[in-house]
PDB file of C-alpha atoms in Angstrom:
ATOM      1  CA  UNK A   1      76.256-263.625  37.096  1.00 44.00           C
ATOM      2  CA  UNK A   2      78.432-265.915  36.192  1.00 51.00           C
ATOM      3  CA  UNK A   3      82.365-264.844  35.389  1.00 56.00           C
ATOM      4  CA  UNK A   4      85.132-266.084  33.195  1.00 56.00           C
ATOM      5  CA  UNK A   5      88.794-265.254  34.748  1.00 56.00           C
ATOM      6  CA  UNK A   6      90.953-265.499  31.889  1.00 56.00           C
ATOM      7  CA  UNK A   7      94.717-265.764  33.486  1.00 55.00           C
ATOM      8  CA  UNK A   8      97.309-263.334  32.028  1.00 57.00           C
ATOM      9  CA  UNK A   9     100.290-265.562  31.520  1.00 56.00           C
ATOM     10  CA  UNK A  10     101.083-267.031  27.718  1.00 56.00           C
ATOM     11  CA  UNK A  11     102.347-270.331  28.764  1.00 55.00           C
ATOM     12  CA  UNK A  12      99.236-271.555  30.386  1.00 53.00           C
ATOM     13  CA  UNK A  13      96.078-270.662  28.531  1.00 51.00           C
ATOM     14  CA  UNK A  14      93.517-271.908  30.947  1.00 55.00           C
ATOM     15  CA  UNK A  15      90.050-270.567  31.324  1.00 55.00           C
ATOM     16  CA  UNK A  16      88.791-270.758  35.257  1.00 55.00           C
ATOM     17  CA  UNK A  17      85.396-270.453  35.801  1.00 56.00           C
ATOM     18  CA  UNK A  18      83.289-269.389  39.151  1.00 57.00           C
ATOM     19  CA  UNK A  19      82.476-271.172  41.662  1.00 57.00           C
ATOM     20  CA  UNK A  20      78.741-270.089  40.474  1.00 62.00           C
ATOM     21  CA  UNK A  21      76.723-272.346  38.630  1.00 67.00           C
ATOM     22  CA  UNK A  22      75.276-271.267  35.555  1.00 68.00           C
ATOM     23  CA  UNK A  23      71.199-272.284  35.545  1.00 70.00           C
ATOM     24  CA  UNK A  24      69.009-271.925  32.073  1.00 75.00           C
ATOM     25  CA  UNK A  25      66.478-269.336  31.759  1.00 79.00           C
ATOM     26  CA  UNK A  26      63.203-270.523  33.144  1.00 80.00           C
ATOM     27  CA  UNK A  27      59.904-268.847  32.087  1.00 81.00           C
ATOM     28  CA  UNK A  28      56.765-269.560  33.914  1.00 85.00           C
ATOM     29  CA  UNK A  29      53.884-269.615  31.783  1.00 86.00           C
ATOM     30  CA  UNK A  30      51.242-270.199  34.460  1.00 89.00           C
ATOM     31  CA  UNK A  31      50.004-266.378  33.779  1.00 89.00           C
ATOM     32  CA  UNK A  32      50.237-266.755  29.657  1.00 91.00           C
ATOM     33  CA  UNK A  33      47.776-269.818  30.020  1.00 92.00           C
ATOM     34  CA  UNK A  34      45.663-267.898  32.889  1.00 93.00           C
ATOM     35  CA  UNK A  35      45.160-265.393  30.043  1.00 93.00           C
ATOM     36  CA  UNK A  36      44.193-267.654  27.457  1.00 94.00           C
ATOM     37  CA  UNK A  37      41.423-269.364  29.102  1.00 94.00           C
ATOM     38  CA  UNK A  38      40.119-266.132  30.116  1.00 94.00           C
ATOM     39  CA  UNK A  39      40.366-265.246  26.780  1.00 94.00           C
ATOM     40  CA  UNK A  40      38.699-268.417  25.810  1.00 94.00           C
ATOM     41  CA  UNK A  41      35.939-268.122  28.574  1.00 94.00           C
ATOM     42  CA  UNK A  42      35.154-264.073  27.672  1.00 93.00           C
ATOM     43  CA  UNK A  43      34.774-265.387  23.560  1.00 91.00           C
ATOM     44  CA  UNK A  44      32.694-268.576  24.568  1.00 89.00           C
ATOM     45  CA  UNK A  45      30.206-266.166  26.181  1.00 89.00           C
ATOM     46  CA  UNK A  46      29.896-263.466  23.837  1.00 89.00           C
ATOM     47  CA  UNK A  47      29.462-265.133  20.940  1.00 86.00           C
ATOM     48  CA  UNK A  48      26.572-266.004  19.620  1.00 82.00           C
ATOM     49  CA  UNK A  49      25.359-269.213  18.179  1.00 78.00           C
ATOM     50  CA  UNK A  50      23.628-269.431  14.800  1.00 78.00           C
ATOM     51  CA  UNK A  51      19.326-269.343  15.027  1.00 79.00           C
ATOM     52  CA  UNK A  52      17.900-272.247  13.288  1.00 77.00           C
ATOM     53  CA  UNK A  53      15.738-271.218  10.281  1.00 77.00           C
ATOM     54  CA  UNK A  54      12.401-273.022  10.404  1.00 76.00           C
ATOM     55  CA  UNK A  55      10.475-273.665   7.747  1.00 72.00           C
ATOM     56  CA  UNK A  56       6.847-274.427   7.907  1.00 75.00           C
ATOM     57  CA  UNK A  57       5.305-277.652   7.202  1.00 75.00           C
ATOM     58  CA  UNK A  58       1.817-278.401   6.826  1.00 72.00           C
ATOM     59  CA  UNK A  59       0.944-281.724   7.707  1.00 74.00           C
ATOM     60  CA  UNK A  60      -2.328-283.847   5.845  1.00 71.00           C
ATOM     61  CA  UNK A  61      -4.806-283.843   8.426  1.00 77.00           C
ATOM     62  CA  UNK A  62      -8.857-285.219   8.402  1.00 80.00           C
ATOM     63  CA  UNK A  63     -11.341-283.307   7.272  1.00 75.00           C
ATOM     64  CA  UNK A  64     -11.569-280.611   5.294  1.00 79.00           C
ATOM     65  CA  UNK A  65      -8.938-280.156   2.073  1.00 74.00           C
ATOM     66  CA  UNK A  66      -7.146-277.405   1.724  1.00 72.00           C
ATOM     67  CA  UNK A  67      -7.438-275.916  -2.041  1.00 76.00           C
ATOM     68  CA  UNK A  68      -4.418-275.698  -3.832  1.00 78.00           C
ATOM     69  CA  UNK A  69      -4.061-274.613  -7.434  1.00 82.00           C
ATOM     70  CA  UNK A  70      -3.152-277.346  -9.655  1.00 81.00           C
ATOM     71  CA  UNK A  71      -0.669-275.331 -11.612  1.00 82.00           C
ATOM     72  CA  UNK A  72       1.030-275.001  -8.283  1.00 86.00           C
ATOM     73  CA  UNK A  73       1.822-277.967  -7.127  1.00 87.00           C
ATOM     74  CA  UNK A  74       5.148-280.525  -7.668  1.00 88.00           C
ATOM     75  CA  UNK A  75       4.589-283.762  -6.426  1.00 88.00           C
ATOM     76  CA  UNK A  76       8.161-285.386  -5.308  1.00 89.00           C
ATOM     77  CA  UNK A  77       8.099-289.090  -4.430  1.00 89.00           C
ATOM     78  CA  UNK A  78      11.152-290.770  -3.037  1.00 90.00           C
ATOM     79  CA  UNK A  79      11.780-294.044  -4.167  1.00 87.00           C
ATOM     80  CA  UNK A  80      14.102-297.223  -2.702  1.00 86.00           C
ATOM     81  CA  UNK A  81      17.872-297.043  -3.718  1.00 85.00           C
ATOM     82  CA  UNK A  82      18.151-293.302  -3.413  1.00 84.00           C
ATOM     83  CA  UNK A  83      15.518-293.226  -6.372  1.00 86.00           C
ATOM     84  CA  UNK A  84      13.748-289.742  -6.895  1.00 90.00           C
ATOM     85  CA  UNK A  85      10.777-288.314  -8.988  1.00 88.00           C
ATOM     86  CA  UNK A  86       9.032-285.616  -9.818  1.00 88.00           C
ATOM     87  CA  UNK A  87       5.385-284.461 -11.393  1.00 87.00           C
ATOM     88  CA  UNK A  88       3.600-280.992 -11.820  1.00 85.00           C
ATOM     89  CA  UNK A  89       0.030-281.016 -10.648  1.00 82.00           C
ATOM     90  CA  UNK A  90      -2.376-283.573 -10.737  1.00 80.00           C
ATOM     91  CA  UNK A  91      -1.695-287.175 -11.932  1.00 77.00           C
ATOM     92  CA  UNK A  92      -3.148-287.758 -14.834  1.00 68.00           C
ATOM     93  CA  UNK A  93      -5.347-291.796 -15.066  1.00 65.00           C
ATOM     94  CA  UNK A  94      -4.683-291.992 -18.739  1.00 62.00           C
ATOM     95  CA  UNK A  95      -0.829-292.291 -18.607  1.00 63.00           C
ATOM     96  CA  UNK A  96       0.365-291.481 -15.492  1.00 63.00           C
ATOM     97  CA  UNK A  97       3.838-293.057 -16.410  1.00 65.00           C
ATOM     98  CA  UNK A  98       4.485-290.376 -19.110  1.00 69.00           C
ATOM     99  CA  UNK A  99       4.360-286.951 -16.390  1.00 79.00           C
ATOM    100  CA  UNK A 100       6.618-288.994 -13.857  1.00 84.00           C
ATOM    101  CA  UNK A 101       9.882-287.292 -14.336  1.00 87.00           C
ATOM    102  CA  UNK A 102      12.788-288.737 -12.398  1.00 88.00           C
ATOM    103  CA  UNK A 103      15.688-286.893 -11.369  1.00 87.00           C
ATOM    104  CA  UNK A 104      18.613-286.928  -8.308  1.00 83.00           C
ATOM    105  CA  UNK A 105      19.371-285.429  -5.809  1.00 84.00           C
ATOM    106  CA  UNK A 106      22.143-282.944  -7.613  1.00 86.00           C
ATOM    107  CA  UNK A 107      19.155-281.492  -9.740  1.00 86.00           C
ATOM    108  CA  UNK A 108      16.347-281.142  -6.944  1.00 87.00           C
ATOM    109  CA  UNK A 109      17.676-277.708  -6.162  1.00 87.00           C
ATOM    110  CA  UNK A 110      17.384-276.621 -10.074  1.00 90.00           C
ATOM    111  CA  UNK A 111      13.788-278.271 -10.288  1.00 88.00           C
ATOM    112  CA  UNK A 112      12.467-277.176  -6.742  1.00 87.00           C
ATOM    113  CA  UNK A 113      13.780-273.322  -7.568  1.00 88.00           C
ATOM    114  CA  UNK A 114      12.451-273.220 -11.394  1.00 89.00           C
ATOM    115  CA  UNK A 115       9.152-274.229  -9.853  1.00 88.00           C
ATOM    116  CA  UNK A 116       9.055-271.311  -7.174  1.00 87.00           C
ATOM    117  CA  UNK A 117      10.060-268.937  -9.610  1.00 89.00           C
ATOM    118  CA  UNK A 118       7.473-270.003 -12.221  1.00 87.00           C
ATOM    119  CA  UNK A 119       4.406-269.851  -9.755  1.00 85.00           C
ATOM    120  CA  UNK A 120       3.516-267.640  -7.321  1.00 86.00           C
ATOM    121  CA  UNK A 121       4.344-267.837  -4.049  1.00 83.00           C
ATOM    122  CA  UNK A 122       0.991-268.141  -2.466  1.00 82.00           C
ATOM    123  CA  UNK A 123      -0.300-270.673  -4.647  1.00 83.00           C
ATOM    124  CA  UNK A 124       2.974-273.076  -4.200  1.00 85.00           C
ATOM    125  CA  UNK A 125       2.691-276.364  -3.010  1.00 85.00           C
ATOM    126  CA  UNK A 126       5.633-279.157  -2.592  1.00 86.00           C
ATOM    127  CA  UNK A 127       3.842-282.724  -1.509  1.00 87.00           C
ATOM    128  CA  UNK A 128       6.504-284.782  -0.426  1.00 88.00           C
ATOM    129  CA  UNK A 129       5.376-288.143  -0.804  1.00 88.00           C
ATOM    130  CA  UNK A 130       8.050-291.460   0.505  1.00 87.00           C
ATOM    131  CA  UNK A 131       8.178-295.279  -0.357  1.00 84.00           C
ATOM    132  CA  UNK A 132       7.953-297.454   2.472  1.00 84.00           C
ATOM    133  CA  UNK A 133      11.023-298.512   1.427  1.00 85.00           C
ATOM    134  CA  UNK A 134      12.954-295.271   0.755  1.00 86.00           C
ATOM    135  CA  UNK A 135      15.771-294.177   3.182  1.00 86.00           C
ATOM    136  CA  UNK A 136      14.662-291.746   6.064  1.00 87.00           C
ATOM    137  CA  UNK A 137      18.022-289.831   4.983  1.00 87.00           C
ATOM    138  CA  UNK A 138      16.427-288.989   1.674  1.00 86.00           C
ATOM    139  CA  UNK A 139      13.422-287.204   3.332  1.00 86.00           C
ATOM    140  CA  UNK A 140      15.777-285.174   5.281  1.00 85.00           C
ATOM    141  CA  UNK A 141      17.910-284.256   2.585  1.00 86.00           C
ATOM    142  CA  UNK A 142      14.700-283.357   0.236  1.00 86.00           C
ATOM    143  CA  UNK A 143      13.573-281.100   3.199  1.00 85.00           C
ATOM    144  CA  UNK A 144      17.091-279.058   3.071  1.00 83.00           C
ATOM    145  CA  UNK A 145      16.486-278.812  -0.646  1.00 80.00           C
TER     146      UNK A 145
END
């Protein structure tokens, strides 16, 4: 340890110091960071990573149809520009322009969950149908919806 010899006399106030050199506190924190990438390591295993919800997807193949109820269905075409529309059931050949509804993407949730909860599950049907000009990020975000 270091010492401070204070000398006695009131003429001369001089502190002397040690010949011992005073060095800093050094900690080693090679152990702390041993610990925190076991740490890291033990939580890295033992967690477990989200499961990825899949939803099923029928796909239009040849041959037979599958029957669907009209009442049903909702038709959702996705149009250049972000564009997006809607229709219930069949289109009509009279004035098919009157039961096109359009809507965006902010309100597909609200239409998609009014039409589940208005028709049974087993007779629902959502046809996806995509301009050959439409962004391939709009299918994907009409699939999350």
């Amino acid at each position: 340890m270091t010492e401070i010899n204070i000398s006695t006399s009131k003429k001369r106030k001089r502190f002397i110091k040690s010949s011992v050199h005073h060095h800093p506190t050094r900690v080693d924190l090679t152990p702390m960071v041993d610990l925190g990438f076991l740490l890291i390591t033990f939580f890295v295993f033992t967690t477990s990573m989200s499961q990825p919800t899949a939803m099923n997807v029928i796909e239009p193949k040849n041959g037979t149809a599958m029957p669907v109820k009209e009442s049903g269905v909702m038709t959702i075409i996705l149009g250049k520009d972000h564009q997006l529309f809607y229709y219930y059931g069949m289109l009509g050949t009279q004035r098919p322009t009157g039961q096109i509804k359009k809507m965006n993407f902010k309100d597909a949730r609200f239409f998609i969950t009014k039409k589940k909860n208005e028709t049974a599950i087993a007779d629902l049907m959502y046809i996806i149908k995509s301009d050959g000009n439409s962004p391939f990020g709009d299918s994907i975000d009409i699939l999350d919806e």
